[in-house]
XYZ file of C-alpha atoms in Angstrom:
682
model
C -44.836 -46.017 -75.252
C -43.138 -48.949 -73.521
C -44.652 -52.389 -73.643
C -47.136 -53.294 -70.957
C -45.577 -53.888 -67.569
C -45.747 -57.265 -65.999
C -48.360 -57.818 -63.350
C -45.801 -59.760 -61.336
C -45.645 -59.152 -57.625
C -42.968 -56.632 -56.590
C -41.679 -57.535 -53.100
C -39.503 -54.422 -53.120
C -42.599 -52.217 -53.382
C -44.142 -54.117 -50.483
C -40.952 -53.313 -48.576
C -41.302 -49.632 -49.448
C -44.841 -49.737 -48.084
C -43.404 -51.144 -44.876
C -40.924 -48.263 -44.608
C -43.654 -45.721 -45.360
C -46.113 -46.957 -42.752
C -43.447 -47.453 -40.063
C -42.213 -43.902 -40.687
C -45.727 -42.556 -40.160
C -46.164 -44.732 -37.061
C -42.890 -43.508 -35.534
C -43.775 -39.868 -36.216
C -47.212 -40.221 -34.661
C -45.895 -42.054 -31.610
C -43.180 -39.490 -30.918
C -42.227 -36.830 -33.504
C -38.757 -36.499 -32.014
C -37.980 -40.073 -33.025
C -38.425 -39.353 -36.727
C -39.202 -35.660 -37.350
C -40.016 -36.208 -41.025
C -41.859 -39.493 -40.654
C -45.042 -37.920 -42.006
C -43.385 -38.151 -45.434
C -44.417 -41.794 -45.483
C -47.734 -40.519 -46.862
C -45.898 -38.922 -49.793
C -44.261 -42.289 -50.432
C -47.682 -43.959 -50.539
C -48.903 -41.449 -53.122
C -45.935 -42.120 -55.426
C -46.403 -45.881 -55.064
C -50.119 -45.552 -55.828
C -49.414 -43.517 -58.950
C -47.014 -46.187 -60.181
C -49.192 -49.212 -59.407
C -52.555 -47.797 -60.475
C -51.137 -46.609 -63.784
C -49.534 -50.028 -64.321
C -52.846 -51.731 -63.572
C -54.681 -49.606 -66.145
C -52.040 -49.970 -68.865
C -51.764 -53.725 -68.364
C -55.412 -54.077 -69.343
C -55.098 -51.788 -72.372
C -58.231 -52.052 -74.512
C -59.875 -54.382 -72.024
C -59.889 -51.886 -69.173
C -63.251 -51.638 -67.427
C -64.052 -48.600 -65.329
C -66.753 -50.545 -63.505
C -64.404 -53.379 -62.613
C -61.717 -50.898 -61.550
C -63.982 -49.014 -59.141
C -65.517 -52.198 -57.755
C -62.035 -53.552 -57.028
C -61.008 -50.280 -55.372
C -64.150 -50.353 -53.261
C -63.510 -53.867 -51.982
C -59.856 -53.012 -51.457
C -60.449 -49.939 -49.310
C -63.936 -49.606 -47.893
C -64.478 -52.712 -45.689
C -61.383 -52.105 -43.567
C -62.050 -48.357 -43.473
C -65.672 -48.783 -42.411
C -64.699 -51.308 -39.737
C -62.008 -49.010 -38.354
C -64.385 -46.053 -38.236
C -67.083 -48.077 -36.498
C -64.669 -49.484 -33.924
C -63.211 -46.027 -33.280
C -66.592 -44.395 -32.725
C -67.647 -47.263 -30.438
C -64.448 -47.146 -28.359
C -64.538 -43.356 -28.073
C -67.938 -43.613 -26.353
C -66.093 -44.605 -23.174
C -63.305 -42.047 -23.469
C -64.172 -38.765 -25.151
C -65.899 -35.648 -23.890
C -69.219 -34.752 -25.544
C -67.868 -31.959 -27.743
C -64.917 -34.006 -28.985
C -67.167 -37.029 -29.493
C -69.519 -34.856 -31.533
C -66.607 -33.796 -33.735
C -65.599 -37.434 -34.117
C -69.095 -38.232 -35.379
C -68.824 -35.490 -37.986
C -65.369 -36.601 -39.117
C -66.575 -40.220 -39.313
C -69.333 -39.199 -41.715
C -66.801 -37.284 -43.815
C -64.413 -40.247 -43.871
C -67.171 -42.639 -44.942
C -67.991 -40.266 -47.802
C -64.335 -39.971 -48.842
C -64.127 -36.230 -48.180
C -62.370 -36.048 -44.831
C -59.577 -33.977 -46.384
C -62.169 -31.244 -47.054
C -63.568 -31.624 -43.541
C -60.212 -31.322 -41.785
C -59.061 -28.482 -44.028
C -61.856 -26.427 -42.494
C -61.103 -27.611 -38.976
C -57.434 -27.660 -38.055
C -53.745 -27.768 -38.852
C -52.514 -31.357 -39.327
C -49.390 -30.635 -37.263
C -51.137 -28.753 -34.464
C -51.330 -30.234 -30.968
C -55.115 -30.192 -31.249
C -54.837 -33.072 -33.729
C -54.404 -35.343 -30.718
C -58.173 -35.252 -30.147
C -59.127 -36.291 -33.706
C -58.845 -40.089 -34.046
C -59.778 -40.053 -37.744
C -57.552 -37.196 -38.865
C -55.316 -39.574 -40.797
C -58.178 -40.447 -43.156
C -57.507 -37.172 -44.998
C -54.952 -39.048 -47.116
C -57.521 -41.705 -48.023
C -59.810 -38.917 -49.200
C -57.010 -37.608 -51.420
C -56.361 -41.081 -52.831
C -60.037 -41.813 -53.457
C -60.418 -38.502 -55.287
C -57.336 -39.371 -57.333
C -59.040 -42.608 -58.406
C -61.993 -40.638 -59.768
C -60.073 -38.831 -62.500
C -56.794 -40.692 -63.037
C -58.177 -43.740 -64.931
C -60.032 -41.388 -67.275
C -56.827 -39.473 -67.937
C -54.716 -42.589 -68.537
C -57.253 -44.268 -70.821
C -57.678 -41.056 -72.787
C -53.920 -40.615 -73.148
C -53.219 -44.124 -74.486
C -53.138 -43.992 -78.272
C -53.841 -40.270 -78.412
C -51.051 -38.530 -76.548
C -47.546 -39.297 -75.404
C -48.253 -40.568 -71.872
C -44.733 -39.878 -70.648
C -44.930 -36.256 -71.728
C -48.423 -35.959 -70.282
C -47.479 -37.381 -66.883
C -44.219 -35.462 -66.804
C -45.754 -32.092 -67.605
C -48.650 -32.801 -65.251
C -46.204 -33.510 -62.439
C -44.245 -30.325 -63.173
C -47.368 -28.149 -63.374
C -48.885 -29.587 -60.194
C -45.578 -29.207 -58.360
C -45.247 -25.577 -59.447
C -48.803 -24.851 -58.357
C -48.151 -26.560 -55.035
C -45.006 -24.561 -54.276
C -46.807 -21.296 -55.028
C -49.847 -22.094 -52.901
C -47.799 -23.547 -50.049
C -46.823 -19.988 -49.177
C -50.282 -18.463 -49.615
C -52.450 -21.163 -48.031
C -50.336 -24.077 -46.765
C -53.352 -25.858 -45.303
C -55.133 -25.954 -48.653
C -52.008 -27.209 -50.408
C -51.560 -29.888 -47.750
C -55.066 -31.337 -47.800
C -56.274 -30.943 -51.388
C -55.776 -33.599 -54.060
C -54.802 -31.309 -56.999
C -51.704 -30.208 -55.103
C -50.684 -33.833 -54.530
C -51.075 -34.875 -58.164
C -47.365 -34.344 -58.814
C -46.616 -37.179 -56.377
C -48.954 -39.622 -58.123
C -47.764 -38.424 -61.542
C -44.119 -38.953 -60.581
C -44.835 -42.640 -60.014
C -46.688 -42.850 -63.335
C -43.846 -41.128 -65.198
C -41.372 -43.656 -63.803
C -43.543 -46.474 -65.119
C -43.359 -45.028 -68.626
C -39.556 -44.798 -68.715
C -38.240 -47.612 -66.535
C -38.151 -50.166 -69.368
C -36.010 -47.778 -71.394
C -33.507 -47.168 -68.633
C -30.329 -49.265 -68.501
C -30.226 -51.898 -65.740
C -26.681 -51.121 -64.599
C -27.488 -47.957 -62.565
C -30.385 -49.636 -60.739
C -28.434 -50.494 -57.620
C -26.873 -47.048 -57.303
C -30.227 -45.384 -58.013
C -31.932 -47.517 -55.395
C -29.448 -46.674 -52.670
C -29.519 -43.003 -53.670
C -33.297 -43.130 -53.285
C -32.941 -44.713 -49.856
C -30.486 -41.975 -48.880
C -32.897 -39.267 -50.031
C -35.718 -40.825 -48.025
C -33.564 -41.116 -44.901
C -32.401 -37.512 -45.307
C -35.972 -36.277 -45.570
C -37.048 -38.274 -42.523
C -34.310 -36.700 -40.407
C -33.832 -33.264 -41.954
C -37.396 -32.004 -42.362
C -39.909 -31.620 -39.566
C -43.429 -30.280 -39.219
C -42.288 -26.668 -38.830
C -42.414 -25.985 -42.564
C -45.103 -25.656 -45.180
C -45.750 -29.043 -46.766
C -45.564 -30.441 -49.410
C -43.689 -27.490 -50.959
C -40.316 -27.846 -52.651
C -39.020 -30.026 -49.820
C -41.347 -32.827 -50.936
C -38.938 -33.498 -53.802
C -36.851 -35.555 -51.380
C -39.476 -38.189 -50.488
C -40.961 -38.123 -53.996
C -37.606 -38.406 -55.752
C -36.373 -40.906 -53.200
C -39.395 -43.148 -53.707
C -39.123 -42.961 -57.502
C -35.448 -43.957 -57.370
C -36.148 -46.705 -54.828
C -38.869 -48.218 -57.037
C -36.537 -48.095 -60.036
C -33.648 -49.556 -58.061
C -35.838 -52.092 -56.311
C -36.007 -54.154 -59.465
C -32.352 -55.041 -58.881
C -30.395 -56.311 -55.910
C -31.895 -53.691 -53.592
C -35.103 -55.676 -53.898
C -33.473 -58.469 -51.896
C -33.131 -56.050 -48.987
C -36.577 -54.510 -49.312
C -38.196 -57.898 -49.856
C -37.081 -59.532 -46.606
C -39.800 -61.497 -44.736
C -40.359 -58.899 -41.998
C -40.740 -56.053 -44.492
C -43.056 -58.213 -46.593
C -45.326 -58.972 -43.648
C -45.584 -55.355 -42.499
C -45.925 -54.135 -46.076
C -48.754 -56.591 -46.647
C -50.671 -55.187 -43.671
C -49.566 -51.572 -44.266
C -53.060 -50.374 -45.174
C -54.558 -51.939 -42.055
C -51.719 -50.585 -39.915
C -52.193 -47.098 -41.323
C -55.910 -47.282 -40.543
C -55.686 -48.481 -36.940
C -52.551 -46.876 -35.561
C -53.829 -43.308 -35.180
C -57.123 -44.162 -33.410
C -55.176 -46.433 -31.040
C -52.688 -43.667 -30.242
C -55.241 -40.861 -29.919
C -57.765 -42.705 -27.776
C -55.119 -44.001 -25.377
C -53.521 -40.582 -25.030
C -56.930 -39.019 -24.554
C -57.737 -41.445 -21.745
C -54.283 -41.225 -20.195
C -54.101 -37.380 -20.332
C -50.529 -37.107 -19.035
C -47.492 -37.477 -21.352
C -46.637 -41.083 -22.128
C -43.489 -42.835 -20.992
C -41.311 -45.006 -23.220
C -42.956 -48.251 -22.122
C -46.425 -46.938 -22.951
C -45.252 -45.687 -26.327
C -43.773 -49.082 -27.156
C -46.979 -50.736 -26.013
C -48.979 -48.545 -28.405
C -46.699 -49.551 -31.281
C -47.212 -53.252 -30.556
C -50.955 -52.780 -30.043
C -51.207 -51.005 -33.398
C -49.406 -53.817 -35.210
C -51.517 -56.470 -33.471
C -54.753 -54.660 -34.325
C -53.577 -54.292 -37.929
C -52.945 -58.030 -38.225
C -56.431 -58.768 -36.944
C -58.034 -56.241 -39.286
C -56.060 -57.590 -42.243
C -56.922 -61.230 -41.567
C -60.520 -60.879 -40.421
C -61.755 -58.018 -42.609
C -59.426 -56.674 -45.285
C -58.473 -59.865 -47.132
C -61.751 -61.808 -46.811
C -63.836 -58.898 -48.066
C -61.389 -57.980 -50.807
C -60.762 -61.458 -52.208
C -63.298 -63.738 -50.587
C -60.520 -65.820 -49.081
C -58.213 -65.886 -46.101
C -55.114 -63.750 -45.805
C -52.010 -64.669 -47.745
C -49.610 -67.398 -46.724
C -48.312 -67.108 -43.213
C -51.616 -65.770 -41.877
C -54.187 -68.093 -43.455
C -54.012 -70.559 -40.626
C -55.237 -67.962 -38.164
C -58.595 -67.416 -39.767
C -60.088 -68.900 -42.926
C -63.293 -67.150 -43.868
C -63.856 -69.667 -46.688
C -65.119 -72.145 -44.095
C -68.309 -70.131 -43.991
C -70.841 -71.235 -46.589
C -71.821 -68.812 -49.334
C -69.250 -66.257 -48.187
C -69.141 -64.494 -51.541
C -72.897 -64.107 -51.427
C -72.889 -62.931 -47.843
C -70.037 -60.445 -47.881
C -71.986 -57.687 -49.682
C -75.012 -57.711 -47.339
C -72.721 -58.101 -44.322
C -70.667 -55.106 -45.387
C -73.802 -53.092 -46.110
C -75.232 -53.921 -42.688
C -71.992 -53.036 -40.918
C -71.599 -49.814 -42.861
C -75.171 -48.792 -42.054
C -74.544 -49.420 -38.357
C -71.386 -47.312 -38.514
C -73.187 -44.594 -40.450
C -76.092 -44.556 -38.005
C -73.827 -44.462 -34.961
C -71.715 -41.635 -36.380
C -74.811 -39.636 -37.313
C -76.351 -40.165 -33.868
C -73.157 -39.027 -32.151
C -72.946 -35.918 -34.320
C -76.621 -34.916 -34.159
C -76.866 -35.491 -30.389
C -73.859 -33.300 -29.662
C -71.680 -36.193 -28.565
C -74.212 -38.076 -26.411
C -73.789 -35.699 -23.445
C -75.820 -37.967 -21.166
C -72.650 -40.013 -20.639
C -71.222 -37.368 -18.300
C -72.544 -35.230 -15.488
C -74.694 -32.334 -16.713
C -72.397 -29.644 -15.344
C -69.354 -31.169 -17.006
C -71.199 -31.756 -20.289
C -72.093 -28.078 -20.454
C -68.531 -27.068 -19.699
C -66.735 -29.514 -21.957
C -64.292 -28.417 -24.657
C -66.190 -26.770 -27.475
C -68.989 -25.771 -25.096
C -66.871 -23.616 -22.804
C -66.629 -19.933 -23.522
C -63.395 -18.185 -24.400
C -63.021 -14.727 -22.910
C -61.865 -13.304 -26.240
C -65.030 -14.420 -28.004
C -66.840 -11.384 -26.647
C -65.407 -9.853 -29.819
C -66.848 -11.483 -32.919
C -64.260 -12.914 -35.276
C -62.445 -16.044 -36.328
C -58.778 -15.337 -35.732
C -58.442 -11.547 -35.543
C -60.649 -9.723 -33.047
C -61.350 -5.976 -33.021
C -64.103 -4.593 -30.866
C -65.215 -2.074 -28.302
C -65.139 -3.163 -24.664
C -67.173 -1.461 -21.954
C -69.043 1.782 -22.636
C -68.979 2.544 -26.394
C -70.029 6.172 -25.821
C -67.359 7.082 -23.278
C -64.557 9.476 -24.135
C -62.325 7.775 -21.560
C -60.271 5.396 -23.705
C -58.059 2.344 -23.020
C -56.363 0.108 -25.604
C -56.105 -3.649 -24.955
C -53.690 -5.208 -27.455
C -52.053 -8.603 -27.865
C -52.351 -12.269 -28.771
C -54.889 -14.692 -27.286
C -53.549 -13.910 -23.801
C -54.911 -10.396 -24.321
C -58.190 -12.091 -25.221
C -58.082 -13.714 -21.782
C -58.734 -10.243 -20.371
C -61.528 -9.152 -22.694
C -64.615 -10.468 -20.914
C -63.537 -9.304 -17.468
C -62.371 -5.909 -18.711
C -65.624 -5.424 -20.604
C -67.516 -5.784 -17.317
C -65.098 -3.513 -15.441
C -65.064 -0.847 -18.158
C -68.866 -0.761 -18.339
C -69.067 -0.261 -14.598
C -66.469 2.522 -14.690
C -67.603 4.294 -17.870
C -64.505 3.402 -19.890
C -64.351 2.638 -23.620
C -61.872 -0.106 -24.395
C -60.505 -0.782 -27.884
C -59.675 -4.470 -28.034
C -57.286 -5.677 -30.752
C -56.274 -9.334 -30.612
C -54.820 -11.814 -33.077
C -54.420 -15.481 -32.145
C -50.802 -16.593 -32.308
C -49.479 -13.114 -33.065
C -47.195 -11.456 -30.512
C -47.759 -7.701 -30.744
C -44.243 -6.283 -30.865
C -43.527 -3.428 -33.254
C -41.551 -4.365 -36.344
C -42.037 -8.118 -35.947
C -44.299 -10.787 -37.335
C -45.038 -14.464 -36.919
C -43.989 -17.150 -39.389
C -46.231 -20.188 -39.897
C -44.420 -23.250 -41.262
C -41.618 -20.931 -42.314
C -43.986 -18.647 -44.259
C -44.463 -15.020 -43.233
C -47.854 -14.308 -41.677
C -48.578 -11.022 -43.419
C -51.866 -10.610 -41.578
C -50.051 -10.678 -38.237
C -47.585 -8.018 -39.408
C -50.434 -5.860 -40.691
C -52.426 -6.179 -37.463
C -49.404 -5.229 -35.365
C -48.707 -2.160 -37.457
C -52.365 -1.094 -37.492
C -52.681 -1.451 -33.710
C -49.577 0.599 -32.916
C -50.480 3.218 -35.499
C -53.971 3.624 -34.014
C -52.671 3.886 -30.447
C -49.947 6.367 -31.405
C -52.567 8.986 -32.250
C -53.379 9.788 -28.607
C -52.125 9.318 -25.055
C -54.717 6.834 -23.781
C -53.514 3.997 -21.517
C -52.408 0.792 -23.257
C -52.630 -2.754 -21.909
C -50.188 -4.959 -23.854
C -50.413 -8.720 -23.235
C -48.768 -11.781 -24.725
C -47.516 -15.307 -24.255
C -43.928 -14.144 -24.569
C -42.273 -17.510 -23.965
C -44.225 -19.268 -26.723
C -42.838 -17.943 -30.026
C -39.237 -19.083 -30.315
C -38.692 -20.274 -33.884
C -41.895 -18.592 -35.070
C -41.050 -14.887 -34.853
C -38.755 -12.523 -36.691
C -38.470 -9.015 -38.110
C -41.395 -8.042 -40.323
C -38.954 -7.362 -43.164
C -37.352 -10.813 -42.914
C -38.204 -13.727 -45.192
C -37.792 -16.423 -42.539
C -38.136 -16.715 -38.754
C -35.119 -16.274 -36.537
C -33.409 -19.439 -35.322
C -32.204 -18.394 -31.883
C -31.051 -19.979 -28.676
C -32.939 -19.008 -25.542
C -30.691 -16.085 -24.603
C -30.777 -14.604 -28.106
C -34.546 -15.114 -28.328
C -35.232 -13.127 -25.181
C -32.700 -10.537 -26.301
C -34.676 -10.103 -29.518
C -37.940 -9.835 -27.550
C -36.384 -7.292 -25.190
C -35.214 -5.044 -28.013
C -38.544 -5.388 -29.834
C -40.474 -4.567 -26.667
C -38.366 -1.455 -26.062
C -39.029 -0.378 -29.656
C -42.739 -1.003 -29.095
C -42.830 1.132 -25.956
C -40.934 3.885 -27.748
C -43.484 3.795 -30.551
C -46.288 4.043 -27.981
C -44.592 7.057 -26.314
C -44.593 5.074 -23.100
C -43.132 7.870 -21.037
C -46.143 10.050 -21.846
C -48.924 7.532 -21.158
C -49.604 4.619 -18.788
C -48.674 1.228 -20.254
C -49.411 -2.081 -18.537
C -47.394 -5.126 -19.608
C -49.388 -8.260 -18.812
C -47.407 -11.456 -18.374
C -48.603 -14.812 -19.653
C -51.616 -16.453 -18.046
C -50.996 -19.528 -15.935
C -50.686 -22.920 -17.605
C -52.308 -26.021 -16.142
C -49.941 -28.377 -17.961
C -52.662 -30.315 -19.774
C -56.023 -29.575 -21.347
C -57.883 -29.258 -18.065
C -61.431 -28.923 -19.367
C -61.002 -31.912 -21.675
C -59.505 -33.934 -18.831
C -62.383 -33.219 -16.474
C -65.161 -33.791 -18.995
C -64.252 -37.379 -19.860
C -66.809 -40.086 -19.004
C -66.209 -41.756 -15.675
C -64.021 -39.008 -14.219
C -64.669 -38.179 -10.583
C -65.062 -34.399 -10.095
C -62.896 -34.763 -6.995
C -59.955 -35.107 -9.372
C -60.336 -31.382 -9.896
C -58.925 -30.932 -6.415
C -56.488 -33.820 -6.621
C -54.503 -32.112 -9.343
C -54.573 -34.915 -11.929
C -56.218 -32.565 -14.391
C -53.904 -29.640 -13.584
C -50.443 -30.941 -12.693
C -48.599 -27.613 -13.018
C -48.329 -25.501 -9.876
C -46.841 -22.036 -9.389
C -43.277 -23.347 -9.312
C -43.737 -25.137 -12.650
C -45.287 -22.021 -14.171
C -42.348 -19.961 -12.954
C -39.999 -22.482 -14.541
C -41.787 -22.132 -17.879
C -42.291 -18.381 -18.069
C -39.790 -16.984 -15.580
C -37.315 -15.830 -18.221
C -40.035 -13.943 -20.098
C -41.442 -12.449 -16.902
C -37.988 -11.244 -15.856
C -37.534 -9.614 -19.258
C -40.838 -7.743 -18.909
C -39.889 -6.511 -15.440
C -36.467 -5.348 -16.622
C -37.867 -3.426 -19.586
C -40.685 -1.897 -17.531
C -38.101 -0.562 -15.104
C -36.602 1.565 -17.870
C -39.765 3.571 -18.554
C -41.782 5.968 -16.471
C -45.448 5.059 -16.612
C -44.922 1.369 -17.413
C -46.144 -1.278 -14.967
C -46.455 -5.073 -15.049
C -49.242 -7.439 -14.062
C -48.892 -11.170 -13.487
C -52.158 -13.127 -13.975
C -50.595 -16.136 -12.271
C -50.857 -14.292 -8.976
C -54.656 -14.523 -9.208
C -54.760 -18.300 -9.604
C -51.584 -19.764 -8.089
C -50.051 -19.765 -4.620
C -46.718 -20.965 -3.303
C -46.770 -24.395 -1.704
C -50.092 -25.443 -3.273
C -50.145 -28.574 -5.451
C -51.934 -26.928 -8.367
C -53.339 -23.590 -9.429
C -57.050 -22.830 -9.070
C -59.119 -24.399 -11.841
C -62.639 -23.422 -10.895
C -64.759 -21.351 -8.605
C -68.475 -21.097 -7.970
C -69.109 -24.266 -9.967
C -67.504 -22.911 -13.143
C -64.257 -23.706 -14.936
C -61.637 -20.989 -15.280
C -59.745 -22.636 -18.151
C -61.002 -23.548 -21.600
C -57.866 -25.608 -22.355
C -54.360 -25.366 -20.931
C -53.986 -21.589 -20.743
C -56.988 -19.773 -22.273
C -59.551 -18.396 -19.863
C -63.294 -18.843 -19.978
C -65.614 -15.918 -19.313
C -65.687 -16.949 -15.647
C -61.900 -17.176 -15.563
C -61.587 -13.723 -17.092
C -64.033 -12.269 -14.566
C -62.111 -13.912 -11.724
C -58.792 -12.552 -12.995
C -59.963 -8.972 -13.484
C -61.898 -8.968 -10.200
C -58.744 -10.072 -8.386
C -56.940 -6.967 -9.654
C -59.886 -4.544 -9.742
C -58.595 -2.057 -7.202
C -55.073 -1.991 -8.595
C -56.265 -1.716 -12.196
C -58.476 1.232 -11.329
C -55.683 2.895 -9.396
C -53.349 2.399 -12.379
C -55.919 3.798 -14.804
C -56.569 6.763 -12.554
C -52.957 7.722 -12.007
C -51.152 9.669 -14.726
C -47.826 7.880 -14.301
C -47.135 4.796 -12.171
C -43.644 4.387 -10.800
C -40.982 2.853 -13.032
C -41.710 -0.859 -13.390
C -44.527 -0.876 -10.840
C -45.825 -4.411 -10.326
C -49.619 -4.639 -10.156
C -49.650 -8.423 -10.120
C -47.648 -9.614 -7.160
C -44.187 -11.136 -7.133
C -42.625 -11.743 -10.501
C -42.559 -15.273 -11.845
C -38.831 -15.347 -11.199
C -39.450 -14.833 -7.500
C -37.504 -11.576 -7.121
C -38.722 -10.948 -3.603
C -41.432 -8.390 -4.270
C -44.230 -8.900 -1.719
C -47.534 -10.277 -2.947
C -50.227 -7.599 -2.712
């Protein structure tokens, strides 16, 4: 085992912290700026493994578990608790009741150090829905805090008993192998759970054990190679792959090499004054940046321009400086922030500060805990908004597909379960948009509907969806089962999907990766797959209705309208639904044209365009509500009322289609196509 490492300050590591936190900030501000910026978190884990192991080994026989955990507590908790409290307080004026309720729950999880478990059960870190979770980033703090629970025990046990280098090395290899296996089976679990991040911490620890044995001459080359690996990962990898996975070797290896090389001349670059300042406040900046970004975007609703994005970056840095000076350093050390900041605020001027900081922190934490609990238990303090809007806020609104019980895959009977008159309704969540309305129509007409729907799965024979580059076997199985069931008879089939929304996520079921296609090739693949699907359904011998995508409001309409202080008149003004018919045609016109062209090749196949029910030419926005009820649950998924409105709009034509043995080739039941081909609106 090498001799104990020096406790000397490493400015190069502070510089690496600066790079890590700025990478995360850039990714969260605008992913296109730095597609792999989220890898800054992987850098933090490697750095923590190196520094925490060094801290433990430096103390050798004098290591105290109590002192270690007390120091970690004062290092992390005061700034975390303050950030959580400020976020919950600020969100009172911004968030809808349902989202505010979820914030209260996530705040409690973050205070307990288990937010990685909470968010694993809630959402995908890279999903757009993350933009309504201001504390999502605390998942990584949960991972780090859980790492602190077992790592000191392991290191202390290993010293004098085992070969620490071999232990850390084999631990890193085993954890990495486990991570790469699970990344394909359950990428969310691998992303959020500490055991599958251990290889990153262990890599830093392994470096500590060997760096004294390594020759100094290669340091500079190793450091710049590490920097190149980090830069490559930031640019090359994006959020469309399972993570960590094998690709995490770039940020992990790059950080290890940069730490090794930072002890040489590279340290002069990493240790420049700007990097040192940002590195010193990196923890505070990591804490505050995401709540600042999320709450502003939530309030603003519309996409941000460059000036606003830059303003958020500066606001995040300013808030981090304040948190570092006023909270983080005084509570951690009982003194003002380090040189350069101490003149701004010197907490030592207060008498008995060391005696007061514990009760002050306890009082503040209890206030934060009480506020978070109240927000969660009350359902997001719905009294802040009008009663109608509180009842119809995100999370409270229905989804038309929920008439079928299920989490992701829905299979149920619509209408009259005893009827021998059968209709299949198959597709992704846009098929679910029809379920509630069709259930009512089928019951009235004595029809038994078989609803089969899978969120995010486009039902085209022989295809499947890929999630983060990994094949979604459940999607492929559901597609095959649905077509196999329908092939056994000649009952009408309604096939619906968001056809323009799967480029880069779809491919042949036999493939190992999604197709990377330009727009023309993508729609060519969809066209061929749709023709194969209709052939498998024996489309010439039964009625088939191809339903185009539902209209898109452009933003999360229900969330927009349910914010505190929003005037319901904005519903008519279009602020909460900026996309009109022309914008919807621009988005989905290519897909709609493809459906029309394919339908024209088959007898008995018709098309229906839901946009015709909600949107009209020359009107600023599509219809959002009627009879005091919202039609949209988010940007494009219909509520029960929206589904009823849609199906009622087409009642007569649907019944005529169901009653006729074979509609004309490519008959259009839903008005003019989205491409505006001149067909008259019915």
